[in-house]
Coordinates of C-alpha atoms and ligand atoms in Angstrom, one line a residue:
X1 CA 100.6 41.3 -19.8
X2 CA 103.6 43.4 -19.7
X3 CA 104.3 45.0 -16.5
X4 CA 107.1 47.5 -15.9
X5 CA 107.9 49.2 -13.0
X6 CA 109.6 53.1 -13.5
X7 CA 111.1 54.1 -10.6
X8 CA 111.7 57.8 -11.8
X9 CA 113.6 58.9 -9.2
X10 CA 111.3 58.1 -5.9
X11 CA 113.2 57.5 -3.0
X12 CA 112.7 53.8 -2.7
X13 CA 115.4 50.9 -2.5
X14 CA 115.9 49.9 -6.2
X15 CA 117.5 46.9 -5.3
X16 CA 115.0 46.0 -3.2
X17 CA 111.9 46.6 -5.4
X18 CA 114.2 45.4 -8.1
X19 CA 114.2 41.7 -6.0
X20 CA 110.3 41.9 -5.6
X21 CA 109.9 42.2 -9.3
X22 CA 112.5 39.4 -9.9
X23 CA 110.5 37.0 -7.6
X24 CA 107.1 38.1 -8.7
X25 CA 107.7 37.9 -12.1
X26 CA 108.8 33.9 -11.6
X27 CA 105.7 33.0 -9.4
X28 CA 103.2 34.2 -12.3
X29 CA 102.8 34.6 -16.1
X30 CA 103.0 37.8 -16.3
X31 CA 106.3 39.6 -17.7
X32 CA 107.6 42.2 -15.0
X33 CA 110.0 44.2 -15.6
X34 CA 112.0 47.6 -13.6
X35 CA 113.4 50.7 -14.6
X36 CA 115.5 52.9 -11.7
X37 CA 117.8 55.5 -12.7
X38 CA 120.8 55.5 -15.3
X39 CA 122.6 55.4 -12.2
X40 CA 120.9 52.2 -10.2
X41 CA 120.8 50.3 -13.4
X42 CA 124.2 48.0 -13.0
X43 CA 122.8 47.5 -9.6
X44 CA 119.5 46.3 -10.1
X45 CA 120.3 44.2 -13.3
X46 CA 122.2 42.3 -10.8
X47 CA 119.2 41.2 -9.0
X48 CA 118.2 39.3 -12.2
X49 CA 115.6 41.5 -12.8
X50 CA 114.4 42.5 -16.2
X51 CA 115.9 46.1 -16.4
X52 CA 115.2 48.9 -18.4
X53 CA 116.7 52.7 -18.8
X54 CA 113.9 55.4 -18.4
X55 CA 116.0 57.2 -21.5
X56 CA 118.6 57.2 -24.0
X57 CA 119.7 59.7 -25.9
X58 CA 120.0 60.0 -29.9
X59 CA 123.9 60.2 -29.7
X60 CA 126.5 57.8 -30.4
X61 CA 130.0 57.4 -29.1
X62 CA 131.7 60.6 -28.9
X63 CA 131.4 64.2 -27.2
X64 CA 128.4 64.3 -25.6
X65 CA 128.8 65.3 -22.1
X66 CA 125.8 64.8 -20.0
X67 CA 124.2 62.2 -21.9
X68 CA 122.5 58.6 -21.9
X69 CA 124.4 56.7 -24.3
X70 CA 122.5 53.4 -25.7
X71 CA 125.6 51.0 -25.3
X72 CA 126.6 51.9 -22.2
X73 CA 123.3 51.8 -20.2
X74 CA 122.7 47.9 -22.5
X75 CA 127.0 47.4 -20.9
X76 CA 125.4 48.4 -17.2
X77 CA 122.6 45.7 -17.4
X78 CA 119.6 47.2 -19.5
X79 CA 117.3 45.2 -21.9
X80 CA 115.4 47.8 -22.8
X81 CA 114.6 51.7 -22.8
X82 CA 111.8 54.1 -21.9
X83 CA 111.9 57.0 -24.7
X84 CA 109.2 60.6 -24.7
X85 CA 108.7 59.6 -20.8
X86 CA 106.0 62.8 -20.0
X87 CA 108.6 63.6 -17.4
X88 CA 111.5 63.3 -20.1
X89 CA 109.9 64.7 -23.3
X90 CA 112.2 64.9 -26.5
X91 CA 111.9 66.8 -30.1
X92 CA 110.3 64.3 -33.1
X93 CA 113.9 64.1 -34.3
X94 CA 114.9 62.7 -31.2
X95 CA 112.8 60.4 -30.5
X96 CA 113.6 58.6 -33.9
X97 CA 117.1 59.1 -33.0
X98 CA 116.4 57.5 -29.5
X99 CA 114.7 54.4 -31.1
X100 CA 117.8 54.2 -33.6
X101 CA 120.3 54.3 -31.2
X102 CA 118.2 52.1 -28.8
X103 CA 118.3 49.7 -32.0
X104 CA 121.9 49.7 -32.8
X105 CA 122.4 48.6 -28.9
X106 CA 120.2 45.8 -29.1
X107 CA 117.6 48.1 -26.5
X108 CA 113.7 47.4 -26.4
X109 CA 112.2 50.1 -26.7
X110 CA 108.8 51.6 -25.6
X111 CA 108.3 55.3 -26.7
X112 CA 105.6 56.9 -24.6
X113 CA 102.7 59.4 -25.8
X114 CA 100.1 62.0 -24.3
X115 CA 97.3 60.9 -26.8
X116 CA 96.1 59.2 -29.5
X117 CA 97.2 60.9 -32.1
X118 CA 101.3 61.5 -30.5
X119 CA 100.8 57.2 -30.3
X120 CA 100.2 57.1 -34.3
X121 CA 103.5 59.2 -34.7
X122 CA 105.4 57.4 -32.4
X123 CA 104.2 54.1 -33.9
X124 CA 105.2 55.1 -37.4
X125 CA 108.7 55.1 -36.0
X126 CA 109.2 51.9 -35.7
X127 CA 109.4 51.3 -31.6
X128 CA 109.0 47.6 -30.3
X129 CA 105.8 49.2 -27.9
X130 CA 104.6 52.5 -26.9
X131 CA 103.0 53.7 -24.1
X132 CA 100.2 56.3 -23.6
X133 CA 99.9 58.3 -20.6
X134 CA 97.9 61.3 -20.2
X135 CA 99.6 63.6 -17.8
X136 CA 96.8 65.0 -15.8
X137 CA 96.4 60.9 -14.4
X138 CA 100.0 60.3 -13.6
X139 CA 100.7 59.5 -9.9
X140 CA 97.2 60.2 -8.7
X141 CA 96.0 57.4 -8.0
X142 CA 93.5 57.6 -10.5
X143 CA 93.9 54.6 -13.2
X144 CA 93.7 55.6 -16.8
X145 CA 91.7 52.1 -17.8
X146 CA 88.8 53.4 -15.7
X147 CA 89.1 57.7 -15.9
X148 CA 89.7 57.6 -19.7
X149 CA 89.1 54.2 -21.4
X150 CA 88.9 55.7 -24.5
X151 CA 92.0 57.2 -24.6
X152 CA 93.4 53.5 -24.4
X153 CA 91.1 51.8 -26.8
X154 CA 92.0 55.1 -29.8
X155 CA 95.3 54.4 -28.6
X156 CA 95.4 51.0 -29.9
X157 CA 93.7 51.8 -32.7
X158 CA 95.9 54.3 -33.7
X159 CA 98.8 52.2 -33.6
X160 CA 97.4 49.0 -35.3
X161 CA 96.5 51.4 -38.3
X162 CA 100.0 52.9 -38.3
X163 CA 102.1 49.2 -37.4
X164 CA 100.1 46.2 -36.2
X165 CA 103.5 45.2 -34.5
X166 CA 104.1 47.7 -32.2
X167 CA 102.0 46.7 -28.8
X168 CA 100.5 49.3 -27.1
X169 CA 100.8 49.8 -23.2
X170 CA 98.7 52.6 -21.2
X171 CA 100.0 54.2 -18.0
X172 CA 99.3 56.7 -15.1
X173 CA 97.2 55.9 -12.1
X174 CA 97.6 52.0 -12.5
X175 CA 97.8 50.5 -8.9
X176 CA 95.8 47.1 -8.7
X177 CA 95.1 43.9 -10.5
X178 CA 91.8 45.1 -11.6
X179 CA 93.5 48.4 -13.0
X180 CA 95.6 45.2 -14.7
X181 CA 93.0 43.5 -16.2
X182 CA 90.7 46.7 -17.2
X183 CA 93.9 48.1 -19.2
X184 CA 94.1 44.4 -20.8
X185 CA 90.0 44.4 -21.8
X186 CA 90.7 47.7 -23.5
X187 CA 93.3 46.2 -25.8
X188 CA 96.7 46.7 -24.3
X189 CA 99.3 44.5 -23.8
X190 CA 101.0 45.5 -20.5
X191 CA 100.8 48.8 -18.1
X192 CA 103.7 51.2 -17.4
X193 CA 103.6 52.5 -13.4
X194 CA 105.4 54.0 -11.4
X195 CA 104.1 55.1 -7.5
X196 CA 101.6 52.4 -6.9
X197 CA 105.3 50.0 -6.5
X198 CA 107.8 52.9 -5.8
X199 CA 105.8 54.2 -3.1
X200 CA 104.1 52.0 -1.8
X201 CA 105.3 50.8 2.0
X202 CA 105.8 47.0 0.6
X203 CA 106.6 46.9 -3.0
X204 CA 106.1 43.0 -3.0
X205 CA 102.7 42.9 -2.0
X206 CA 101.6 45.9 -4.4
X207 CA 103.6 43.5 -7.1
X208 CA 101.7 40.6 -6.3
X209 CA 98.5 42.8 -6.0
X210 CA 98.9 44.1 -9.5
X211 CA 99.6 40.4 -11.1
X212 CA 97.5 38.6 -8.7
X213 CA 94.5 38.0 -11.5
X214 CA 96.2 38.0 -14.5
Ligands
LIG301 O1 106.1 55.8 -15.9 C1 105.1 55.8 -15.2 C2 104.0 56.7 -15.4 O2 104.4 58.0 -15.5 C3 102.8 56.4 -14.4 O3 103.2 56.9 -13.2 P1 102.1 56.5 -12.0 O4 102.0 55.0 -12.0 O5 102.8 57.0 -10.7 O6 100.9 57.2 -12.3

């Protein structure tokens, strides 16, 4: 299972969570992986923590004040790139300019969804993974493998009949191992969080909670 850590912008240490998911992900088989701010990412990919972006923008070199540029956030560190984030939506355009430019830079990329039928789009352009989230579930605690398991298990069928290839993670509410393994019964291959690490009072242990029966 896939298991990456957004750190939108909570007021934790990134470097420090950052560490935690270094040294849990090298005590278990599980791929972990971070993503802080544009700004933390040089930072953090220091650590020797998998790092990813939570955006890029469809832009290349040039004047674009303001924006996330693919090569330079791959320069500071980052392996791959969070695109559509509910808290970062984009046009249709710009997401398949997103997962171009992510492309060109060599990015991951995971291109997240409300629903079903948003994951068959975003599928059809070509991301490495996406991601569905409903919105009402993020940060409440309240994991989306047990309050909606169907919205994972159309997700994943949406995708595999739009592009077998492109894995399918589920998100919002996912705090514990079991939360883990109930999104992994359902048919995805990894979990996208964010409060039950950045938040929590020790970001190891709610690591080591998450991977603990995987
Ligand atoms: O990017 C992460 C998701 O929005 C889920 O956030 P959450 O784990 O706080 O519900």
């Amino acid at each position: 299972m896939f298991v990456l850590v957004n750190l939108k912008t909570y007021p934790c240490d990134p470097v420090e969570v950052a560490e935690a998911v270094r040294d849990v992900n090298d005590a278990t088989d599980a791929r972990l992986a971070v993503a802080p701010q544009a700004a933390h990412i040089e930072r953090v990919a220091e650590t020797g923590a998998e790092t990813w972006a939570q955006h890029v923008d469809a832009i290349e070199h040039g004047s674009n004040t303001g924006h996330a540029l693919a090569e330079s956030v791959a320069d500071a560190g980052a392996v791959g790139t969070l695109i559509n984030h509910s808290e970062r939506r984009l046009k249709l355009a710009d997401i398949d300019g997103a997962v171009r430019a992510a492309e060109r830079a060599d990015l991951e990329t995971v291109v997240c969804a409300n629903n079903p039928a948003q994951i068959g789009a975003a599928a059809a352009l070509g991301p490495d993974a996406v991601a569905v989230e409903p919105p009402a579930l993020i940060g409440t605690g309240t994991p989306v493998s047990q309050a909606d398991p169907d919205v994972v298990e159309n997700a994943v069928e949406a995708a595999a009949n739009v592009d077998p290839t492109v894995s399918v993670l589920c998100g919002a509410g996912i705090s514990t191992g079991d939360d883990v393994v109930a999104a992994g019964d359902l048919g995805a291959e990894g979990v996208l969080l964010a409060s039950g690490v950045a938040k929590a009072d020790d970001p190891q242990s709610a690591l080591e909670n998450l991977v603990e029966p995987l």
